[in-house]
Amino acid sequence: LADAGRSTEAIDVLARAIDRHGDVAELHTAQGWALENTSPPRWSEALAAYRIALAADPRQLWARLGQATALERLGEAEAAAAA
């Protein structure tokens, strides 16, 4: 949905899936992506979603990339470089 330009709908669907299935890293990663792709992007919320994904599974490469991107967009370049 987010890739189809329907980020708001994707965020709602993912929120329900997270409520139902708990802290599944892939769901939080997808949620972060959807939050990045709203207009305007919701960087702080995306960062929170990526951090939850990484807490659930530190091997989530897309979550790590998303976290670095969100940090950079929020003006935290040093933290982004370390992520």
PDB file of C-alpha atoms in Angstrom:
ATOM      1  CA  LEU A   1       0.000   0.000   0.000  1.00  0.00           C
ATOM      2  CA  ALA A   2       2.745   2.477   0.917  1.00  0.00           C
ATOM      3  CA  ASP A   3       4.548   1.768  -2.358  1.00  0.00           C
ATOM      4  CA  ALA A   4       1.279   2.436  -4.188  1.00  0.00           C
ATOM      5  CA  GLY A   5       0.986   5.899  -2.662  1.00  0.00           C
ATOM      6  CA  ARG A   6      -1.522   4.808  -0.043  1.00  0.00           C
ATOM      7  CA  SER A   7       0.653   5.400   3.025  1.00  0.00           C
ATOM      8  CA  THR A   8      -2.142   6.525   5.338  1.00  0.00           C
ATOM      9  CA  GLU A   9      -4.094   3.362   4.617  1.00  0.00           C
ATOM     10  CA  ALA A  10      -0.943   1.278   5.063  1.00  0.00           C
ATOM     11  CA  ILE A  11      -0.293   2.860   8.466  1.00  0.00           C
ATOM     12  CA  ASP A  12      -3.804   1.927   9.615  1.00  0.00           C
ATOM     13  CA  VAL A  13      -3.527  -1.649   8.342  1.00  0.00           C
ATOM     14  CA  LEU A  14      -0.101  -2.089   9.930  1.00  0.00           C
ATOM     15  CA  ALA A  15      -1.280  -0.681  13.260  1.00  0.00           C
ATOM     16  CA  ARG A  16      -4.041  -3.308  13.347  1.00  0.00           C
ATOM     17  CA  ALA A  17      -1.581  -6.051  12.401  1.00  0.00           C
ATOM     18  CA  ILE A  18       0.824  -4.958  15.156  1.00  0.00           C
ATOM     19  CA  ASP A  19      -2.033  -4.924  17.679  1.00  0.00           C
ATOM     20  CA  ARG A  20      -2.927  -8.449  16.628  1.00  0.00           C
ATOM     21  CA  HIS A  21       0.530 -10.001  16.228  1.00  0.00           C
ATOM     22  CA  GLY A  22       2.726  -7.997  18.591  1.00  0.00           C
ATOM     23  CA  ASP A  23       6.251  -6.819  18.013  1.00  0.00           C
ATOM     24  CA  VAL A  24       7.052  -8.486  14.704  1.00  0.00           C
ATOM     25  CA  ALA A  25      10.101  -6.747  13.262  1.00  0.00           C
ATOM     26  CA  GLU A  26       8.857  -6.882   9.679  1.00  0.00           C
ATOM     27  CA  LEU A  27       5.588  -5.164  10.596  1.00  0.00           C
ATOM     28  CA  HIS A  28       7.368  -2.321  12.378  1.00  0.00           C
ATOM     29  CA  THR A  29       9.811  -1.952   9.484  1.00  0.00           C
ATOM     30  CA  ALA A  30       6.909  -1.677   7.048  1.00  0.00           C
ATOM     31  CA  GLN A  31       5.224   0.808   9.381  1.00  0.00           C
ATOM     32  CA  GLY A  32       8.379   2.943   9.412  1.00  0.00           C
ATOM     33  CA  TRP A  33       8.470   2.895   5.613  1.00  0.00           C
ATOM     34  CA  ALA A  34       4.823   3.944   5.404  1.00  0.00           C
ATOM     35  CA  LEU A  35       5.412   6.776   7.892  1.00  0.00           C
ATOM     36  CA  GLU A  36       8.384   7.971   5.830  1.00  0.00           C
ATOM     37  CA  ASN A  37       6.205   8.117   2.760  1.00  0.00           C
ATOM     38  CA  THR A  38       3.394  10.286   4.084  1.00  0.00           C
ATOM     39  CA  SER A  39       3.182  13.882   2.994  1.00  0.00           C
ATOM     40  CA  PRO A  40       4.832  15.392   4.909  1.00  0.00           C
ATOM     41  CA  PRO A  41       6.998  12.519   6.149  1.00  0.00           C
ATOM     42  CA  ARG A  42       6.482  11.579   9.792  1.00  0.00           C
ATOM     43  CA  TRP A  43      10.164  11.094  10.611  1.00  0.00           C
ATOM     44  CA  SER A  44       9.925  10.892  14.405  1.00  0.00           C
ATOM     45  CA  GLU A  45       7.254   8.220  14.240  1.00  0.00           C
ATOM     46  CA  ALA A  46       9.162   6.352  11.530  1.00  0.00           C
ATOM     47  CA  LEU A  47      12.274   6.386  13.711  1.00  0.00           C
ATOM     48  CA  ALA A  48      10.303   4.960  16.633  1.00  0.00           C
ATOM     49  CA  ALA A  49       8.941   2.172  14.410  1.00  0.00           C
ATOM     50  CA  TYR A  50      12.424   1.312  13.140  1.00  0.00           C
ATOM     51  CA  ARG A  51      13.799   1.223  16.684  1.00  0.00           C
ATOM     52  CA  ILE A  52      11.071  -1.205  17.747  1.00  0.00           C
ATOM     53  CA  ALA A  53      11.834  -3.364  14.703  1.00  0.00           C
ATOM     54  CA  LEU A  54      15.528  -3.441  15.578  1.00  0.00           C
ATOM     55  CA  ALA A  55      14.786  -4.279  19.211  1.00  0.00           C
ATOM     56  CA  ALA A  56      12.728  -7.245  17.995  1.00  0.00           C
ATOM     57  CA  ASP A  57      15.344  -8.319  15.433  1.00  0.00           C
ATOM     58  CA  PRO A  58      18.691  -6.494  15.215  1.00  0.00           C
ATOM     59  CA  ARG A  59      19.356  -8.191  11.846  1.00  0.00           C
ATOM     60  CA  GLN A  60      16.635  -6.173  10.084  1.00  0.00           C
ATOM     61  CA  LEU A  61      18.738  -4.386   7.471  1.00  0.00           C
ATOM     62  CA  TRP A  62      15.841  -2.317   6.073  1.00  0.00           C
ATOM     63  CA  ALA A  63      15.027  -1.124   9.593  1.00  0.00           C
ATOM     64  CA  ARG A  64      18.665  -0.163  10.148  1.00  0.00           C
ATOM     65  CA  LEU A  65      18.722   1.789   6.876  1.00  0.00           C
ATOM     66  CA  GLY A  66      15.394   3.414   7.727  1.00  0.00           C
ATOM     67  CA  GLN A  67      16.665   4.356  11.167  1.00  0.00           C
ATOM     68  CA  ALA A  68      19.755   6.002   9.669  1.00  0.00           C
ATOM     69  CA  THR A  69      17.638   7.874   7.121  1.00  0.00           C
ATOM     70  CA  ALA A  70      15.188   9.091   9.753  1.00  0.00           C
ATOM     71  CA  LEU A  71      18.006  10.226  12.031  1.00  0.00           C
ATOM     72  CA  GLU A  72      19.633  12.118   9.157  1.00  0.00           C
ATOM     73  CA  ARG A  73      16.331  13.791   8.227  1.00  0.00           C
ATOM     74  CA  LEU A  74      15.826  14.785  11.864  1.00  0.00           C
ATOM     75  CA  GLY A  75      19.200  16.535  11.859  1.00  0.00           C
ATOM     76  CA  GLU A  76      21.104  13.901  13.806  1.00  0.00           C
ATOM     77  CA  ALA A  77      23.891  13.269  11.295  1.00  0.00           C
ATOM     78  CA  GLU A  78      26.365  11.789  13.781  1.00  0.00           C
ATOM     79  CA  ALA A  79      23.779   9.320  15.095  1.00  0.00           C
ATOM     80  CA  ALA A  80      22.795   8.472  11.512  1.00  0.00           C
ATOM     81  CA  ALA A  81      26.411   7.709  10.612  1.00  0.00           C
ATOM     82  CA  ALA A  82      26.721   5.425  13.634  1.00  0.00           C
ATOM     83  CA  ALA A  83      23.483   3.583  12.824  1.00  0.00           C
TER      84      ALA A  83
END
